[in-house]
PDB file of C-alpha atoms and ligand atoms in Angstrom:
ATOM      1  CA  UNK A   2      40.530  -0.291 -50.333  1.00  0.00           C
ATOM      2  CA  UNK A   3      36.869  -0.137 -49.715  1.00  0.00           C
ATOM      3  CA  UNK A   4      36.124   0.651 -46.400  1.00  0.00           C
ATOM      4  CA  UNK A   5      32.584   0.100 -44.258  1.00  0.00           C
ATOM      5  CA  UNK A   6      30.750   2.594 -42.419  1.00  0.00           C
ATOM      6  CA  UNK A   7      29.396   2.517 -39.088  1.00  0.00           C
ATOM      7  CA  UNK A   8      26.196   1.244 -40.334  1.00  0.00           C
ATOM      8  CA  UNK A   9      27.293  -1.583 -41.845  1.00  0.00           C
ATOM      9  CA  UNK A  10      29.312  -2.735 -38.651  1.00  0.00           C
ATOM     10  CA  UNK A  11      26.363  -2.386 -36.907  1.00  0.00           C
ATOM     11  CA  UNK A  12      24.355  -4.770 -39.686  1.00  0.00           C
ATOM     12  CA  UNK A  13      27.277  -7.116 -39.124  1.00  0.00           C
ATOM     13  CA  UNK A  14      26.948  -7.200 -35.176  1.00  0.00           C
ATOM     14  CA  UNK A  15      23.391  -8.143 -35.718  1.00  0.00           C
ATOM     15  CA  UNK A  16      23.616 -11.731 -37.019  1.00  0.00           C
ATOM     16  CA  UNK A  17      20.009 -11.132 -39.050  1.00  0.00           C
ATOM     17  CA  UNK A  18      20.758  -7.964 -41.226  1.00  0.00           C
ATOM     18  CA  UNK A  19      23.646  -9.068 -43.837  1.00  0.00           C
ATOM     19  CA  UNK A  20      23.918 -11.608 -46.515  1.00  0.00           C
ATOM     20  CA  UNK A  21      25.955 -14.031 -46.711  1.00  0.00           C
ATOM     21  CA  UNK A  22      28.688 -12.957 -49.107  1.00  0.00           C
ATOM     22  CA  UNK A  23      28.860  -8.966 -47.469  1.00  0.00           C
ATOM     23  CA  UNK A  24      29.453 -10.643 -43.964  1.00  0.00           C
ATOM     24  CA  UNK A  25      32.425 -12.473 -46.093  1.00  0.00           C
ATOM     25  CA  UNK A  26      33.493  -9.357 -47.071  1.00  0.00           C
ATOM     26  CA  UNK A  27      33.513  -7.714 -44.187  1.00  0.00           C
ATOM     27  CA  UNK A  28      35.184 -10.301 -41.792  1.00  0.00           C
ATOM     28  CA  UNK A  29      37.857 -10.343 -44.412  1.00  0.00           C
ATOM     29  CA  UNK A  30      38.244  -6.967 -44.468  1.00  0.00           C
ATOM     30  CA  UNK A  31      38.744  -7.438 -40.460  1.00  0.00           C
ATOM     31  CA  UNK A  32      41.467 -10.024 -40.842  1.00  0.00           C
ATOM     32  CA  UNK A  33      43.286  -8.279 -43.655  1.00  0.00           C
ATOM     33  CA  UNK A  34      43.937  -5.561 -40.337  1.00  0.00           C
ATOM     34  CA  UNK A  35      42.769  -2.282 -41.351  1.00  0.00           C
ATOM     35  CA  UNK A  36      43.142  -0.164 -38.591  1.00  0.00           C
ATOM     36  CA  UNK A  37      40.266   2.225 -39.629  1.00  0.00           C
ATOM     37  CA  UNK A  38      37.211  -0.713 -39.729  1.00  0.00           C
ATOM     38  CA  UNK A  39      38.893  -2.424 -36.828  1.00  0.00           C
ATOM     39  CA  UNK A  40      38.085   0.644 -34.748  1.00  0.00           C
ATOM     40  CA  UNK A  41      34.582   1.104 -35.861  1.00  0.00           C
ATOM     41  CA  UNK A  42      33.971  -2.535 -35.177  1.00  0.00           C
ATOM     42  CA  UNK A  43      35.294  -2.654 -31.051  1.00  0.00           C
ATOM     43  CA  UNK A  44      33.085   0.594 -30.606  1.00  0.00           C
ATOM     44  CA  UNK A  45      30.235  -0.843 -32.080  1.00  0.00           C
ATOM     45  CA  UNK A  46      30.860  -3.930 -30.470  1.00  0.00           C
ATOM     46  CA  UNK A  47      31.188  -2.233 -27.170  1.00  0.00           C
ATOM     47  CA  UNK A  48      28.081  -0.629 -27.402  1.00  0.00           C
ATOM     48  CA  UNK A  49      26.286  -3.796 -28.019  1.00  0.00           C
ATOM     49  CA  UNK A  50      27.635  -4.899 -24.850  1.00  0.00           C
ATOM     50  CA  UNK A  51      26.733  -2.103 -23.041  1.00  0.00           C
ATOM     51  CA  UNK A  52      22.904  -2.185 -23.847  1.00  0.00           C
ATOM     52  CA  UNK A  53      22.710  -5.812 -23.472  1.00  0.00           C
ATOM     53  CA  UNK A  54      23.952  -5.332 -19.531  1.00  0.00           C
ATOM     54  CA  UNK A  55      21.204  -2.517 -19.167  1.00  0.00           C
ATOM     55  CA  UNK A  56      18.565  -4.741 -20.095  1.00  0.00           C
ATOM     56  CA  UNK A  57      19.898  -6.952 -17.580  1.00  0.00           C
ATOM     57  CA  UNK A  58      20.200  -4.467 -14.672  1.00  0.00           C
ATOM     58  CA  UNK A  59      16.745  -3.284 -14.456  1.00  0.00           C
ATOM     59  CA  UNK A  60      15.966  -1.620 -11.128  1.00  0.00           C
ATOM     60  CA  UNK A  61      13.161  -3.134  -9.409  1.00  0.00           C
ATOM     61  CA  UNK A  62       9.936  -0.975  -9.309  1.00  0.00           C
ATOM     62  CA  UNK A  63       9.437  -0.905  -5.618  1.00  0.00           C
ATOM     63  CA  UNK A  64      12.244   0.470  -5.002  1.00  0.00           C
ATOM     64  CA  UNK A  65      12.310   3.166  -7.533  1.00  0.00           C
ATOM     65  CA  UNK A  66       8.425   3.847  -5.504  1.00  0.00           C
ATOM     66  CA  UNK A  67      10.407   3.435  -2.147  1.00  0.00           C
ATOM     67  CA  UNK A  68      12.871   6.267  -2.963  1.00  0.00           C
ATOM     68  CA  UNK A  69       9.844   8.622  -4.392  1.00  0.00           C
ATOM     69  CA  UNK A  70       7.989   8.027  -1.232  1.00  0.00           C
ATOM     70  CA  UNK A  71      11.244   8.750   0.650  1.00  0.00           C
ATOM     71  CA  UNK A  72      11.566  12.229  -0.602  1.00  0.00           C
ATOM     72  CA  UNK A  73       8.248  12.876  -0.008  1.00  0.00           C
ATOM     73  CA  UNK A  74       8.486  12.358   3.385  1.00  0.00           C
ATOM     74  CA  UNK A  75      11.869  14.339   3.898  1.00  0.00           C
ATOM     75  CA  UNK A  76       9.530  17.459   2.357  1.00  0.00           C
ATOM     76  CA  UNK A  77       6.683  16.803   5.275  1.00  0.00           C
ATOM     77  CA  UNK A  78       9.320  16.590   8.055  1.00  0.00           C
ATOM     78  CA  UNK A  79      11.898  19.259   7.081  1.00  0.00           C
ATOM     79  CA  UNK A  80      13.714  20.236  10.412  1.00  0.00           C
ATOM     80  CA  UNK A  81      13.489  16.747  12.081  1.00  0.00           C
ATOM     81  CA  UNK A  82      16.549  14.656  11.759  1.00  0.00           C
ATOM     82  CA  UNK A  83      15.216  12.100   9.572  1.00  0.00           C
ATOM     83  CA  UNK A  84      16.740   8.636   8.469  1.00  0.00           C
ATOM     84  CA  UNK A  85      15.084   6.592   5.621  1.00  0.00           C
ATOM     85  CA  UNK A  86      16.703   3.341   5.035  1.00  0.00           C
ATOM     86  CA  UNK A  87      17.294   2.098   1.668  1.00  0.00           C
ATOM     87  CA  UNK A  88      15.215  -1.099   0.280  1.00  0.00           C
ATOM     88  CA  UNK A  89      17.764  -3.851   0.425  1.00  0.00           C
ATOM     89  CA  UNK A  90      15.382  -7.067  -0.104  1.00  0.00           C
ATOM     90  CA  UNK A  91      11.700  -7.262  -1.314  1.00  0.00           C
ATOM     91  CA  UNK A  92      10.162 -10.931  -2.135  1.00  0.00           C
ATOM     92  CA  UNK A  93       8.502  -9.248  -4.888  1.00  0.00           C
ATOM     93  CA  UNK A  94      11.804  -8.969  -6.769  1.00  0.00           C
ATOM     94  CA  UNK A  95      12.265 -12.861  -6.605  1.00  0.00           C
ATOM     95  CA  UNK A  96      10.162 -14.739  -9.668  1.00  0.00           C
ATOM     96  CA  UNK A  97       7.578 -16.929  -8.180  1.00  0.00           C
ATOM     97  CA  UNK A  98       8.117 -20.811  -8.184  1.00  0.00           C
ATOM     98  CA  UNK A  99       6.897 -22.858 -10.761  1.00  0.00           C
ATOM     99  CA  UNK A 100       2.847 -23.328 -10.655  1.00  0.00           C
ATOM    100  CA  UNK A 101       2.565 -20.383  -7.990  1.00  0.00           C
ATOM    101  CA  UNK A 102      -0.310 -18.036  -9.004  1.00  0.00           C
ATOM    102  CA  UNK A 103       0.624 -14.532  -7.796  1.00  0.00           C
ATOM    103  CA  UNK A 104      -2.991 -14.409  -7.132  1.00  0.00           C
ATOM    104  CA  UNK A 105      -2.101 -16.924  -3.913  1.00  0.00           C
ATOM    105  CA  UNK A 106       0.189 -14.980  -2.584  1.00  0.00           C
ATOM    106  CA  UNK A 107      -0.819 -12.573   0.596  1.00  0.00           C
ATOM    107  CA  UNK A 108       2.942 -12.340   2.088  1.00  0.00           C
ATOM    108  CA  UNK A 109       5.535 -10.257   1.727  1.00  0.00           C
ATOM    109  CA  UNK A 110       9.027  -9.845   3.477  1.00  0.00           C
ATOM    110  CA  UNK A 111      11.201  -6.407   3.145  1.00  0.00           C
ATOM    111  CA  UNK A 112      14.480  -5.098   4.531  1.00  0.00           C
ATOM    112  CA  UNK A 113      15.283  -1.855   4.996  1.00  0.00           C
ATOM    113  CA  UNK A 114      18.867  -0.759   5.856  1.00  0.00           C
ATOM    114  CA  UNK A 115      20.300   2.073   7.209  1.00  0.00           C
ATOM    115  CA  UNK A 116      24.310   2.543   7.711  1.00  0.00           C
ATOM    116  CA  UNK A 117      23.767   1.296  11.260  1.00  0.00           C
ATOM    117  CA  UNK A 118      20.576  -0.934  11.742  1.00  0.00           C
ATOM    118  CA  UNK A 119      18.531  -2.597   9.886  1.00  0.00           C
ATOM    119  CA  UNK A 120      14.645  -2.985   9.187  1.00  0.00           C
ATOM    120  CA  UNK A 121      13.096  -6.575   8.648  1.00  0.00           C
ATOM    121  CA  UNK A 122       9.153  -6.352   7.769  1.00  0.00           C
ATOM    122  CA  UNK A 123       7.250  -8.896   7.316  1.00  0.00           C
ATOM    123  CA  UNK A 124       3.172  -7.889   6.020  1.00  0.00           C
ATOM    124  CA  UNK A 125       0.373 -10.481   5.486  1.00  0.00           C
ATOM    125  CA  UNK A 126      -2.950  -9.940   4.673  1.00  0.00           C
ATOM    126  CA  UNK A 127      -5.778 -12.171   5.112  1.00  0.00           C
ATOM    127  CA  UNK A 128      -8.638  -9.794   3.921  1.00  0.00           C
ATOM    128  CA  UNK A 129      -8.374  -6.380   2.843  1.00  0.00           C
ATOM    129  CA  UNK A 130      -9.263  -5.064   6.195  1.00  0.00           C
ATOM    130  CA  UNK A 131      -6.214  -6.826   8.083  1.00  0.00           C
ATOM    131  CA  UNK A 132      -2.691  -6.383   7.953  1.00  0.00           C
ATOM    132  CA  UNK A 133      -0.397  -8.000  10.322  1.00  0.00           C
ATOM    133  CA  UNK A 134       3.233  -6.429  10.046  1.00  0.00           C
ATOM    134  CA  UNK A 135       6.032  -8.393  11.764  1.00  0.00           C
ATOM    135  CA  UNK A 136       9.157  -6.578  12.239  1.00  0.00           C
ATOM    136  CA  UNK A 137      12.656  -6.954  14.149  1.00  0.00           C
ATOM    137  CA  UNK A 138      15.487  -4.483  14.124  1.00  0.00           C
ATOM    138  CA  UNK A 139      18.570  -5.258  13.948  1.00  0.00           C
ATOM    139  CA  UNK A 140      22.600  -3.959  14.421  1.00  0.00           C
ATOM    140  CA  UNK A 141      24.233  -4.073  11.117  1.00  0.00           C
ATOM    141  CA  UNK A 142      27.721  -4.693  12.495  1.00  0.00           C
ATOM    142  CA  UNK A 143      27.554  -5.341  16.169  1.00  0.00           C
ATOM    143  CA  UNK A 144      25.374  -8.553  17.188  1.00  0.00           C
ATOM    144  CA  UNK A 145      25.873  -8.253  20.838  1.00  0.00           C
ATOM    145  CA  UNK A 146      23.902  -4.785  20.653  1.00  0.00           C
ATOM    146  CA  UNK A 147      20.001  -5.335  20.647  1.00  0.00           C
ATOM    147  CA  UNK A 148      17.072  -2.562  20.411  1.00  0.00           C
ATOM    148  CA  UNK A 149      14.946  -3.516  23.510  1.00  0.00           C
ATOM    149  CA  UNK A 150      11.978  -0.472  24.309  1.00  0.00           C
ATOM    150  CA  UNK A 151      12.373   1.360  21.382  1.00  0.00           C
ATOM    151  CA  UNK A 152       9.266   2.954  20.283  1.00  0.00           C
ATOM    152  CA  UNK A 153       8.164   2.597  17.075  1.00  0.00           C
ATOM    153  CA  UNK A 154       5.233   3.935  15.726  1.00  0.00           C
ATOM    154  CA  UNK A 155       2.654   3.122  12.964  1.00  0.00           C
ATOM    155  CA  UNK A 156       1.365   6.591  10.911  1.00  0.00           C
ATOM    156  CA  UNK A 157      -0.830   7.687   8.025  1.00  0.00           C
ATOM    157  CA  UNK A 158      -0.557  10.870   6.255  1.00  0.00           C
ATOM    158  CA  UNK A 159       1.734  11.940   9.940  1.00  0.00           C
ATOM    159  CA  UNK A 160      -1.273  10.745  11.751  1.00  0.00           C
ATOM    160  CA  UNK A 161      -0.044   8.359  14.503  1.00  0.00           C
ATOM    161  CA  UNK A 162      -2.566   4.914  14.689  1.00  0.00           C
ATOM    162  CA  UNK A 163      -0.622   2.833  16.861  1.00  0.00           C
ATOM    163  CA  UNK A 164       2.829   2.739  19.140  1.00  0.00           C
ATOM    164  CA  UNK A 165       4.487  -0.548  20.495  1.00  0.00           C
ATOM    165  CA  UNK A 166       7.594  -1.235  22.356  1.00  0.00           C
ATOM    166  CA  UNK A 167       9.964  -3.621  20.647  1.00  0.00           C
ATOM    167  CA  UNK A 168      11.085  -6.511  22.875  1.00  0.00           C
ATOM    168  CA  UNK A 169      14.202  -7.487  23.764  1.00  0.00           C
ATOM    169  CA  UNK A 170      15.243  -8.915  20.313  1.00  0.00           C
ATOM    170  CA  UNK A 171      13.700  -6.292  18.719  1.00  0.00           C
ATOM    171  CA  UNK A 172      10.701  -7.712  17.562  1.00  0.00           C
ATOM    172  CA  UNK A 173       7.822  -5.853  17.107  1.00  0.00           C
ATOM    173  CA  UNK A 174       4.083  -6.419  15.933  1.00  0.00           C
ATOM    174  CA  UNK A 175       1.391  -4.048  14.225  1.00  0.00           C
ATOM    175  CA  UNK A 176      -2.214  -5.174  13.382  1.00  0.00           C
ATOM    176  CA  UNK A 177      -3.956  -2.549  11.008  1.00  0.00           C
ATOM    177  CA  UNK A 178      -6.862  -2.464   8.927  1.00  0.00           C
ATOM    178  CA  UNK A 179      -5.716  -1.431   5.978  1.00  0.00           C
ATOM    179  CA  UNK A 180      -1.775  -1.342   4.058  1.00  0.00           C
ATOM    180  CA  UNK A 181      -2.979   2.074   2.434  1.00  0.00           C
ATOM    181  CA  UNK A 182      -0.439   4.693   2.909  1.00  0.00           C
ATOM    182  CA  UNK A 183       1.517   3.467   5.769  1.00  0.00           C
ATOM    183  CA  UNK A 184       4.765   4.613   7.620  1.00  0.00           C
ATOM    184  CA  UNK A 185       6.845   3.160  10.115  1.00  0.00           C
ATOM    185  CA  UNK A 186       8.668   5.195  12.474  1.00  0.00           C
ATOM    186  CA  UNK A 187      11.271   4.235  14.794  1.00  0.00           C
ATOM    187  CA  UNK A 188      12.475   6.538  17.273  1.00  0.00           C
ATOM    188  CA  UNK A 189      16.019   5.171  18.065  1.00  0.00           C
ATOM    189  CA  UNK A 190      17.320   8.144  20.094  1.00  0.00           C
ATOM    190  CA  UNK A 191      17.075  11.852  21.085  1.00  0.00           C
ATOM    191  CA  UNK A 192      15.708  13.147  17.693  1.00  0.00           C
ATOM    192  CA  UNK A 193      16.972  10.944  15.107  1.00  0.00           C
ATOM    193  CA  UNK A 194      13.952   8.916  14.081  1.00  0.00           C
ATOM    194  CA  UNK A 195      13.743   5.890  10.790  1.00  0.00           C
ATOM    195  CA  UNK A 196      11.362   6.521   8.770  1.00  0.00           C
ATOM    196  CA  UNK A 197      10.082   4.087   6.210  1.00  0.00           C
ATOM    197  CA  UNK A 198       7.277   4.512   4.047  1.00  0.00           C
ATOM    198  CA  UNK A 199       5.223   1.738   3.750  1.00  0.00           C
ATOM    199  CA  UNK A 200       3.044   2.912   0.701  1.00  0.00           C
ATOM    200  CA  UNK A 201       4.300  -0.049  -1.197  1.00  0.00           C
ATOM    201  CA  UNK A 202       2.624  -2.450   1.026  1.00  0.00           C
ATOM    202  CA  UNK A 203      -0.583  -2.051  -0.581  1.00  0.00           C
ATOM    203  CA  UNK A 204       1.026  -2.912  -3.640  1.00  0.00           C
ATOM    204  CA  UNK A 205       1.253  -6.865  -3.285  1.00  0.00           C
ATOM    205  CA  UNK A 206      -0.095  -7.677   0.097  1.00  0.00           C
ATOM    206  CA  UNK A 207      -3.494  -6.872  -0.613  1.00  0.00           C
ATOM    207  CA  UNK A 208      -6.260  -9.832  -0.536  1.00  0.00           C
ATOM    208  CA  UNK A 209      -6.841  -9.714  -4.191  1.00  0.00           C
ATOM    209  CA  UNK A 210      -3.275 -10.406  -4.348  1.00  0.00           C
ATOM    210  CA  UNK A 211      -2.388  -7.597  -6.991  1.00  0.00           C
ATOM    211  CA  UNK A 212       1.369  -7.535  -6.985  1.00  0.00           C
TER     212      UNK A 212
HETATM  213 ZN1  LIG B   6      38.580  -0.621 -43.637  1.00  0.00          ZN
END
């Protein structure tokens, strides 16, 4: 009995590469049982399926960025007990409706969690000197608990350029001049302090509208 190699199962996965009368062959060759092709067909088959879901799954680029700027900021502040949220939501990652130009849009909305609170940012930009940056913490199991006072800090390059309050829902509002190289720090208690760097802003909310 003429058996097929793994080549040829392959050829036969991929509707394209075999004539008519070898895919004959082979499917017959399938149904007639033999244990030896049957094999070499589920493990190429499997493998198809298994790069077809990677396509699929393709990590979003700002947060592959958010978790290199992370680690760069553990490095500057070894010693301090620093928390950096994962990026759990970015617009960017949803397509843009119909007959949107990415050129029109000047918004973006993120959310960063950590295993207790969470981050929501919102960043416009009207020209590239202004950035308004809307934010609101939040408890990621317990409503009831709010994040009145906390201080929370805007910084470039560990240089502090502004420090607000957040109010009693735990809003809180930054106006800057420019998305370049930003960081957010919120000091919830003691020394634990969030840290989220906000170098991906410029990426997207810029006036040109580069995204
Ligand atoms: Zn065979």
């Amino acid at each position: 009995m003429k058996h097929y190699l793994s080549l040829d199962w392959m050829d036969y996965l991929d509707v394209s590469f075999l004539d008519d009368e070898k895919r004959k062959a082979m499917f017959d060759h399938l149904n007639s049982g033999c244990a030896q092709c049957s094999e070499l067909y589920e493990f190429w088959l499997k493998v198809r399926r298994i790069i077809r879901q990677e396509r699929e799954y393709q990590v979003p680029q700002s947060a592959v960025r958010h978790v290199k700027n992370a680690f760069a900021i553990v490095r500057q502040r070894a010693g301090i007990r620093t928390l950096i949220p994962r990026l759990s939501f970015d617009s960017l990652w949803r397509p843009l409706p119909v007959g949107v130009r990415s050129s029109s849009i000047c918004s973006r909305t993120l959310l960063f969690q950590s295993a207790t609170v969470q981050v929501r940012l919102r960043a416009e930009s009207m020209t590239p000197e202004n950035l308004y940056l809307d934010g609101q913490l939040f408890h990621n199991f317990d409503e009831s608990k709010t994040f009145d006072q906390v201080p929370i800090y805007l910084l470039r390059n560990n240089i502090q350029l502004s420090e607000v309050l957040s109010n009693r829902f735990g809003e809180f509002h930054f106006d800057c001049s420019s998305a370049k190289d930003l960081e957010l720090s919120v000091r919830m208690s003691g020394e634990e302090e969030i840290v989220i760097p906000l170098a991906e802003l410029s990426i997207g909310v810029t006036a040109d509208g580069r995204v």
